[in-house]
Coordinates of C-alpha atoms and ligand atoms in Angstrom, one line a residue:
X1 CA -10.0 -11.2 -18.3
X2 CA -7.2 -12.6 -20.8
X3 CA -4.0 -11.1 -21.4
X4 CA -2.9 -11.5 -17.6
X5 CA -0.1 -13.8 -18.1
X6 CA 1.1 -11.9 -21.3
X7 CA 1.2 -9.0 -19.2
X8 CA 2.8 -10.9 -16.5
X9 CA 5.3 -12.2 -19.4
X10 CA 6.3 -8.8 -20.4
X11 CA 7.1 -7.6 -17.2
X12 CA 9.4 -10.7 -16.6
X13 CA 7.0 -11.9 -13.8
X14 CA 6.9 -15.4 -14.9
X15 CA 9.2 -18.3 -14.3
X16 CA 7.4 -21.2 -14.9
X17 CA 3.6 -21.7 -16.0
X18 CA 1.9 -25.2 -15.8
X19 CA 0.6 -26.2 -19.5
X20 CA -3.2 -25.1 -19.8
X21 CA -3.1 -22.1 -17.1
X22 CA -3.2 -19.1 -19.4
X23 CA -6.5 -21.2 -21.7
X24 CA -7.7 -21.2 -18.3
X25 CA -7.3 -17.3 -17.5
X26 CA -8.4 -16.7 -20.5
X27 CA -11.9 -18.8 -20.6
X28 CA -13.5 -17.5 -17.4
X29 CA -13.0 -15.5 -14.0
X30 CA -10.6 -17.5 -12.6
X31 CA -10.2 -17.6 -8.6
X32 CA -6.8 -17.6 -7.7
X33 CA -4.6 -17.4 -4.3
X34 CA -1.1 -16.9 -3.0
X35 CA -0.1 -17.8 0.7
X36 CA 2.3 -15.8 3.2
X37 CA 3.5 -17.8 6.2
X38 CA 3.6 -15.6 9.5
X39 CA 7.5 -15.5 10.1
X40 CA 7.5 -12.1 11.5
X41 CA 4.9 -8.9 12.5
X42 CA 5.5 -7.8 9.0
X43 CA 6.3 -8.3 5.5
X44 CA 8.9 -6.9 3.6
X45 CA 9.8 -6.3 0.3
X46 CA 10.4 -9.9 -0.7
X47 CA 6.7 -10.1 -0.6
X48 CA 5.7 -7.4 -2.7
X49 CA 6.1 -9.4 -6.0
X50 CA 3.3 -12.0 -4.9
X51 CA 1.1 -9.5 -3.2
X52 CA 1.5 -7.2 -7.0
X53 CA 0.5 -10.7 -8.6
X54 CA -2.4 -10.5 -6.5
X55 CA -3.3 -7.1 -7.7
X56 CA -2.7 -7.6 -11.3
X57 CA -5.1 -10.4 -11.0
X58 CA -7.5 -8.4 -10.0
X59 CA -7.3 -5.6 -12.4
X60 CA -7.6 -8.4 -15.0
X61 CA -11.0 -9.3 -13.6
X62 CA -10.0 -12.7 -11.6
X63 CA -10.7 -13.0 -7.9
X64 CA -7.8 -13.2 -6.0
X65 CA -7.4 -14.8 -2.6
X66 CA -4.5 -13.8 -0.2
X67 CA -3.8 -16.5 2.3
X68 CA -2.3 -16.3 5.7
X69 CA -0.5 -19.1 6.9
X70 CA -1.4 -19.2 10.7
X71 CA -1.4 -23.5 10.5
X72 CA 1.5 -23.5 7.8
X73 CA 3.8 -21.0 10.0
X74 CA 3.3 -23.2 13.2
X75 CA 5.2 -25.8 10.9
X76 CA 7.7 -23.7 9.3
X77 CA 8.4 -23.9 5.1
X78 CA 11.9 -26.4 4.6
X79 CA 11.6 -24.5 1.3
X80 CA 15.4 -23.1 0.6
X81 CA 16.0 -23.9 4.2
X82 CA 19.1 -25.9 4.9
X83 CA 18.6 -26.9 8.6
X84 CA 15.5 -27.3 10.9
X85 CA 13.6 -24.2 12.2
X86 CA 12.5 -23.4 15.6
X87 CA 8.9 -23.3 16.5
X88 CA 7.3 -20.1 17.0
X89 CA 5.0 -20.2 20.1
X90 CA 1.2 -19.4 19.5
X91 CA 1.4 -16.2 21.1
X92 CA 4.2 -14.9 19.0
X93 CA 2.1 -15.9 16.0
X94 CA -0.7 -14.8 16.7
X95 CA 0.6 -11.3 16.8
X96 CA 2.5 -11.7 13.1
X97 CA -0.8 -13.0 11.6
X98 CA -2.2 -9.8 13.0
X99 CA 0.6 -7.4 11.4
X100 CA 0.7 -9.2 8.1
X101 CA -3.4 -9.5 8.0
X102 CA -3.2 -5.6 8.4
X103 CA -0.7 -5.0 5.6
X104 CA -2.5 -7.5 3.2
X105 CA -5.7 -5.6 3.4
X106 CA -4.2 -2.4 1.9
X107 CA -3.2 -4.1 -1.6
X108 CA -6.3 -5.5 -2.6
X109 CA -10.2 -4.3 -3.2
X110 CA -12.4 -6.2 -1.1
X111 CA -15.9 -5.0 -1.9
X112 CA -18.1 -7.6 -1.7
X113 CA -20.4 -6.2 -4.7
X114 CA -18.3 -7.0 -6.7
X115 CA -17.9 -10.6 -8.6
X116 CA -13.9 -10.4 -8.2
X117 CA -13.6 -8.8 -4.7
X118 CA -10.8 -10.0 -2.9
X119 CA -11.0 -12.6 0.1
X120 CA -8.1 -13.1 2.5
X121 CA -8.3 -16.4 4.1
X122 CA -6.2 -18.4 7.4
X123 CA -5.6 -21.9 6.8
X124 CA -5.8 -21.7 10.5
X125 CA -9.5 -22.2 10.4
X126 CA -9.5 -25.5 8.3
X127 CA -6.5 -27.2 10.0
X128 CA -7.4 -26.5 13.5
X129 CA -10.1 -29.2 13.7
X130 CA -8.0 -31.8 11.4
X131 CA -7.0 -34.4 13.6
X132 CA -3.6 -36.1 13.2
X133 CA -5.3 -39.6 12.3
X134 CA -8.1 -37.8 10.0
X135 CA -5.4 -35.9 7.9
X136 CA -3.0 -39.3 7.9
X137 CA -6.3 -41.4 6.4
X138 CA -7.7 -38.7 4.1
X139 CA -4.8 -36.6 2.6
X140 CA -1.7 -38.7 3.3
X141 CA -3.1 -41.8 1.8
X142 CA -2.9 -40.0 -1.8
X143 CA 0.7 -38.9 -1.5
X144 CA 3.5 -41.3 -1.9
X145 CA 6.7 -40.6 0.5
X146 CA 8.1 -41.4 -3.0
X147 CA 6.8 -38.5 -4.7
X148 CA 7.5 -35.9 -1.8
X149 CA 10.8 -37.0 -1.4
X150 CA 11.6 -36.4 -5.0
X151 CA 10.6 -32.3 -4.3
X152 CA 14.0 -30.2 -4.0
X153 CA 12.9 -29.0 -0.4
X154 CA 13.2 -32.6 1.2
X155 CA 15.8 -33.9 -1.5
X156 CA 18.6 -31.2 -0.2
X157 CA 17.8 -32.3 3.0
X158 CA 18.4 -36.0 2.5
X159 CA 21.6 -36.1 0.6
X160 CA 24.8 -37.0 2.0
X161 CA 26.1 -33.2 2.2
X162 CA 23.3 -32.9 4.6
X163 CA 24.3 -33.6 8.2
X164 CA 21.2 -32.3 9.8
X165 CA 18.3 -34.4 8.3
X166 CA 14.9 -32.9 8.3
X167 CA 12.2 -33.4 11.2
X168 CA 8.7 -35.5 10.2
X169 CA 7.6 -31.9 11.1
X170 CA 8.7 -30.2 8.2
X171 CA 8.6 -33.0 6.0
X172 CA 4.8 -32.7 5.8
X173 CA 4.6 -28.8 5.3
X174 CA 3.7 -29.9 1.4
X175 CA 1.2 -31.7 2.4
X176 CA -0.7 -29.1 4.4
X177 CA -0.1 -26.2 1.9
X178 CA -0.7 -29.1 -1.1
X179 CA -4.4 -29.5 1.0
X180 CA -4.9 -25.8 1.4
X181 CA -4.9 -25.8 -2.3
X182 CA -7.4 -28.8 -1.9
X183 CA -9.6 -27.2 0.1
X184 CA -9.8 -24.0 -1.5
X185 CA -10.6 -25.9 -4.9
X186 CA -13.5 -27.3 -2.9
X187 CA -14.9 -24.7 -1.0
X188 CA -14.5 -21.6 -2.9
X189 CA -13.7 -23.0 -6.4
X190 CA -9.7 -21.6 -6.7
X191 CA -7.9 -23.2 -9.4
X192 CA -5.0 -21.3 -9.3
X193 CA -2.0 -20.9 -7.2
X194 CA 1.1 -18.8 -7.6
X195 CA 4.1 -17.9 -5.2
X196 CA 7.8 -17.4 -6.1
X197 CA 9.9 -20.1 -8.3
X198 CA 10.9 -22.0 -4.7
X199 CA 7.3 -22.9 -4.4
X200 CA 6.7 -25.0 -7.3
X201 CA 7.2 -28.2 -5.5
X202 CA 4.6 -27.2 -2.6
X203 CA 2.4 -26.0 -5.2
X204 CA 2.5 -29.1 -7.3
X205 CA 1.6 -31.4 -4.4
X206 CA -1.6 -29.1 -4.5
X207 CA -2.4 -29.6 -8.0
X208 CA -1.5 -33.5 -7.6
X209 CA -4.0 -33.5 -4.5
X210 CA -6.4 -32.0 -6.6
X211 CA -6.3 -34.5 -9.3
X212 CA -6.2 -37.3 -7.4
X213 CA -9.3 -36.7 -4.7
X214 CA -11.2 -34.4 -7.1
X215 CA -10.3 -36.1 -10.4
X216 CA -9.7 -32.2 -11.0
X217 CA -7.4 -29.6 -12.5
X218 CA -5.4 -27.2 -10.5
X219 CA -3.1 -24.4 -12.1
X220 CA 0.1 -22.9 -11.2
X221 CA 2.6 -20.2 -12.2
X222 CA 5.9 -19.5 -10.6
X223 CA 7.4 -15.8 -10.5
X224 CA 11.5 -15.6 -10.6
X225 CA 13.3 -14.6 -6.9
X226 CA 14.5 -10.8 -7.5
X227 CA 17.6 -10.9 -8.4
X228 CA 20.3 -8.2 -8.4
X229 CA 22.9 -7.6 -10.9
X230 CA 25.6 -7.4 -9.0
X231 CA 24.9 -10.6 -7.1
X232 CA 24.1 -9.2 -3.5
X233 CA 20.7 -10.2 -2.0
X234 CA 17.6 -8.0 -3.2
X235 CA 15.7 -6.7 0.2
X236 CA 18.6 -5.2 2.3
X237 CA 19.1 -1.6 3.1
X238 CA 22.5 0.2 2.8
X239 CA 23.3 -0.5 6.3
X240 CA 22.5 -4.2 5.6
X241 CA 19.1 -4.7 7.6
X242 CA 15.7 -6.0 6.1
X243 CA 13.7 -3.6 4.3
X244 CA 10.2 -3.9 5.9
X245 CA 6.7 -2.7 4.8
X246 CA 5.5 -1.2 8.2
X247 CA 6.9 2.1 8.5
X248 CA 7.3 1.5 12.6
X249 CA 10.1 -1.2 11.1
X250 CA 11.3 0.6 7.7
X251 CA 10.6 4.6 7.5
X252 CA 9.0 5.6 4.7
X253 CA 11.9 7.7 3.8
X254 CA 14.3 4.6 4.1
X255 CA 12.2 2.9 2.0
X256 CA 11.8 5.3 -0.4
X257 CA 15.8 5.7 -0.4
X258 CA 16.0 1.9 -0.9
X259 CA 14.3 2.2 -4.3
X260 CA 16.3 5.2 -5.5
X261 CA 19.4 3.6 -4.9
X262 CA 19.2 0.9 -7.0
X263 CA 21.7 0.6 -9.9
X264 CA 20.7 1.3 -13.6
X265 CA 20.2 -2.0 -14.5
X266 CA 18.1 -3.2 -11.9
X267 CA 15.5 -0.2 -11.9
X268 CA 15.0 -1.0 -15.7
X269 CA 14.0 -4.3 -14.2
X270 CA 12.6 -3.3 -11.6
X271 CA 10.3 -1.0 -12.9
X272 CA 8.5 -3.3 -14.9
X273 CA 8.0 -5.8 -12.1
X274 CA 6.7 -3.3 -9.2
X275 CA 5.2 -0.9 -11.0
X276 CA 1.8 -0.9 -12.5
X277 CA 3.0 1.3 -15.7
X278 CA 2.2 0.7 -19.0
X279 CA 4.8 -0.8 -21.7
X280 CA 4.6 2.5 -23.2
X281 CA 5.3 4.5 -20.2
X282 CA 8.3 2.1 -19.6
X283 CA 9.6 2.1 -23.0
X284 CA 9.6 6.3 -22.8
X285 CA 11.1 6.4 -19.1
X286 CA 13.9 4.0 -19.9
X287 CA 14.6 6.0 -22.8
X288 CA 14.7 9.3 -21.3
X289 CA 17.2 7.5 -18.7
X290 CA 19.4 6.4 -21.3
X291 CA 19.9 9.7 -22.6
X292 CA 20.2 11.1 -19.1
X293 CA 21.3 8.7 -16.9
X294 CA 22.4 11.0 -14.1
X295 CA 19.0 12.5 -13.3
X296 CA 18.2 9.1 -11.8
X297 CA 14.5 9.7 -13.4
X298 CA 13.8 5.4 -13.6
X299 CA 15.1 5.2 -9.7
X300 CA 13.1 8.4 -9.1
X301 CA 10.0 7.1 -10.9
X302 CA 10.3 3.3 -9.1
X303 CA 10.5 5.2 -5.5
X304 CA 7.9 7.1 -6.2
X305 CA 5.3 4.1 -7.0
X306 CA 6.4 2.2 -4.7
X307 CA 6.5 4.8 -1.8
X308 CA 2.6 5.4 -3.1
X309 CA 1.9 1.9 -3.2
X310 CA 3.0 0.9 0.3
X311 CA 2.7 4.4 2.3
X312 CA 0.6 6.6 0.4
X313 CA 1.1 9.9 -1.5
X314 CA 1.4 12.4 1.9
X315 CA 4.2 9.6 3.2
X316 CA 5.9 10.1 -0.3
X317 CA 5.8 13.7 -0.5
X318 CA 7.5 13.5 3.2
X319 CA 10.1 11.4 2.1
X320 CA 11.0 13.4 -0.8
X321 CA 11.3 16.6 1.7
X322 CA 13.4 14.4 3.9
X323 CA 15.8 13.8 1.2
X324 CA 16.0 17.3 0.2
X325 CA 17.1 18.2 3.9
X326 CA 20.3 16.3 3.4
X327 CA 21.1 17.9 0.7
X328 CA 21.0 21.3 1.2
X329 CA 18.4 22.6 -0.7
X330 CA 15.8 23.0 2.4
X331 CA 14.7 24.8 5.6
X332 CA 13.8 25.3 8.6
X333 CA 10.4 24.6 8.2
X334 CA 10.9 21.6 6.1
X335 CA 13.2 20.3 8.7
X336 CA 10.2 20.5 11.5
X337 CA 7.9 19.2 9.2
X338 CA 10.1 15.8 9.9
X339 CA 8.5 13.6 12.3
X340 CA 10.8 11.8 15.0
X341 CA 11.1 8.9 13.1
X342 CA 12.0 10.2 9.6
X343 CA 14.2 12.9 11.6
X344 CA 16.6 10.2 12.8
X345 CA 16.4 8.0 9.4
X346 CA 18.0 11.3 7.9
X347 CA 20.5 11.8 10.2
X348 CA 21.5 8.1 10.8
X349 CA 25.1 7.6 11.8
X350 CA 25.6 11.5 12.8
X351 CA 27.7 12.2 15.9
X352 CA 25.4 13.0 18.3
X353 CA 25.5 14.3 22.4
X354 CA 23.1 14.5 24.9
X355 CA 22.2 17.6 26.8
X356 CA 19.6 18.1 29.9
X357 CA 16.3 19.9 29.5
X358 CA 16.9 21.6 32.9
X359 CA 20.3 23.2 31.1
X360 CA 18.3 24.1 28.2
X361 CA 15.5 25.7 30.1
X362 CA 17.6 29.1 30.5
X363 CA 19.5 29.2 27.3
X364 CA 22.7 27.7 26.4
X365 CA 25.6 30.2 24.3
X366 CA 26.2 28.7 21.2
X367 CA 29.7 29.3 21.8
X368 CA 29.7 26.4 24.8
X369 CA 26.8 24.6 22.9
X370 CA 29.3 23.8 20.1
X371 CA 32.0 23.3 22.3
X372 CA 32.2 21.8 25.7
X373 CA 28.8 21.0 25.7
X374 CA 28.4 18.6 22.3
X375 CA 32.3 18.1 21.5
X376 CA 31.3 18.7 18.1
X377 CA 34.4 21.5 17.8
X378 CA 37.4 21.2 19.7
X379 CA 37.3 24.5 21.4
X380 CA 36.2 28.0 22.3
X381 CA 38.1 29.6 19.7
X382 CA 37.4 27.0 16.9
X383 CA 33.7 27.9 17.5
X384 CA 34.1 31.6 17.5
X385 CA 36.0 31.4 14.5
X386 CA 33.4 29.3 12.7
X387 CA 30.9 31.5 13.9
X388 CA 32.2 34.8 12.6
X389 CA 33.3 33.1 9.2
X390 CA 29.1 32.6 9.0
X391 CA 29.6 28.9 9.1
X392 CA 27.3 27.3 11.6
X393 CA 23.7 26.6 11.9
X394 CA 21.1 25.7 13.6
X395 CA 18.4 23.7 12.2
X396 CA 19.0 25.0 9.3
X397 CA 19.6 28.9 10.3
X398 CA 23.0 30.4 10.4
X399 CA 23.6 31.9 14.1
X400 CA 26.1 34.5 15.2
X401 CA 28.1 34.4 18.5
X402 CA 25.2 36.0 20.9
X403 CA 23.1 33.1 19.5
X404 CA 21.4 31.3 22.5
X405 CA 19.8 27.8 22.1
X406 CA 16.8 27.2 24.0
X407 CA 14.0 25.2 24.3
X408 CA 12.2 26.7 21.6
X409 CA 14.6 25.1 19.0
X410 CA 13.7 21.6 19.6
X411 CA 12.8 19.7 16.7
X412 CA 10.3 17.2 17.6
X413 CA 10.4 18.1 21.2
X414 CA 13.8 16.6 21.2
X415 CA 16.3 17.6 18.7
X416 CA 18.6 19.9 17.7
X417 CA 21.0 20.3 14.1
X418 CA 23.7 21.9 14.4
X419 CA 25.6 22.0 11.0
X420 CA 29.1 23.6 10.1
X421 CA 29.6 24.3 6.6
X422 CA 27.3 21.8 4.1
X423 CA 27.6 18.6 5.0
X424 CA 29.0 18.6 8.7
X425 CA 26.1 17.8 11.2
X426 CA 25.6 17.3 14.7
X427 CA 22.6 16.4 16.8
X428 CA 21.8 17.3 20.2
X429 CA 19.0 15.3 22.4
X430 CA 17.5 16.8 24.5
X431 CA 16.5 14.4 27.5
Ligands
LIG1 N1 4.9 -21.5 1.6 C1 4.8 -20.5 1.3 C2 3.3 -19.8 2.0 C3 2.1 -20.9 2.0 C4 1.4 -21.1 2.9 C5 0.2 -21.9 2.6 C6 -0.3 -22.0 1.4 O1 -1.2 -23.0 1.1 C7 0.5 -21.6 0.2 C8 1.7 -20.7 0.9 C9 5.8 -19.3 1.8 O2 6.5 -19.7 2.7 O3 6.2 -18.4 1.2

């Protein structure tokens, strides 16, 4: 039961903590919650820390509630935003809620026979029947505008340097999140809320409401927002795209690579934050890493643990296999085992040409394939020369001048991988 805060502290997961929170957690099984607004149909790596916090809670015997913000998603959290956001339409929101719900489910234990079974709620369920008049009378009356205006999320939009101002809609956001905490306190006995450090303002509006309406006490802590040693933004791939938890948006291979590419400094910090390895295991790993940094053991372990956590063991194995394909240690069989998404992710940026299926049916000689059909090599004579010197592979297998490419050579029924020497790749897409 106890020890949760201590553990979060050495992992670097505590930013601010409300007095009494550690005592509360040491005293009894505590119900605590964290909310996720549906701003896309998938969560991205930025949401992993709150998810992991929910998991730590449950591992320490407390009861986690994951809240999906169906109602708050309709308003839009102004926290950290310098300008008013566009409202999402209901159909889009519905899709987003479903996506996020399905993802959160995977990380927690919902087995109701256990006292600390996780629970998933959607704040739309209690907000949808709340009339404006009721809300204004029963919630709004307890919080002054002066109090609300003192929050950073509001202050930054009222100052002289803000040209955009803030709508009444976004201004009310903190009251809705605050009411969630009050509602969960009353109906499910939730005494704790946590989130990223930027959520402190919204969370304390909740503890304030609990105090004023119920004469009760709510507790809270926040975790630091993940930063990178080089100052760039955490959560983007090499190409600058978001790294999502949904494998259709970010392939497990890319996800694996994202963690593998972290710097030494960052991975030393992240291994504590993002994995469940204990202090001894981590210290040992860090020591090993310091003596042989070129082996990138920290990065590898980080990438392994997270890929398993988010995508499972099978996808981790695929991701490792895919990573080896690019570095030449793999066979045709390994290449064939990649699914189409992973194949494209591994060979992202490799030049491509399209060939029609009919043409391939009767077979095309490799010299033509390499030269005029693809443009991979500049001429037939260059193709002959490279083939003679044994430099050309098709799907990782060396071929000679007599080789004919046919539909039997397709990977994922669609691709052929051409290679000259070690590192020059070319992809044929057959349509
Ligand atoms: N405001 C939180 C999400 C949230 C919504 C409702 C809550 O009750 C709690 C948290 C965020 O943007 O990350």
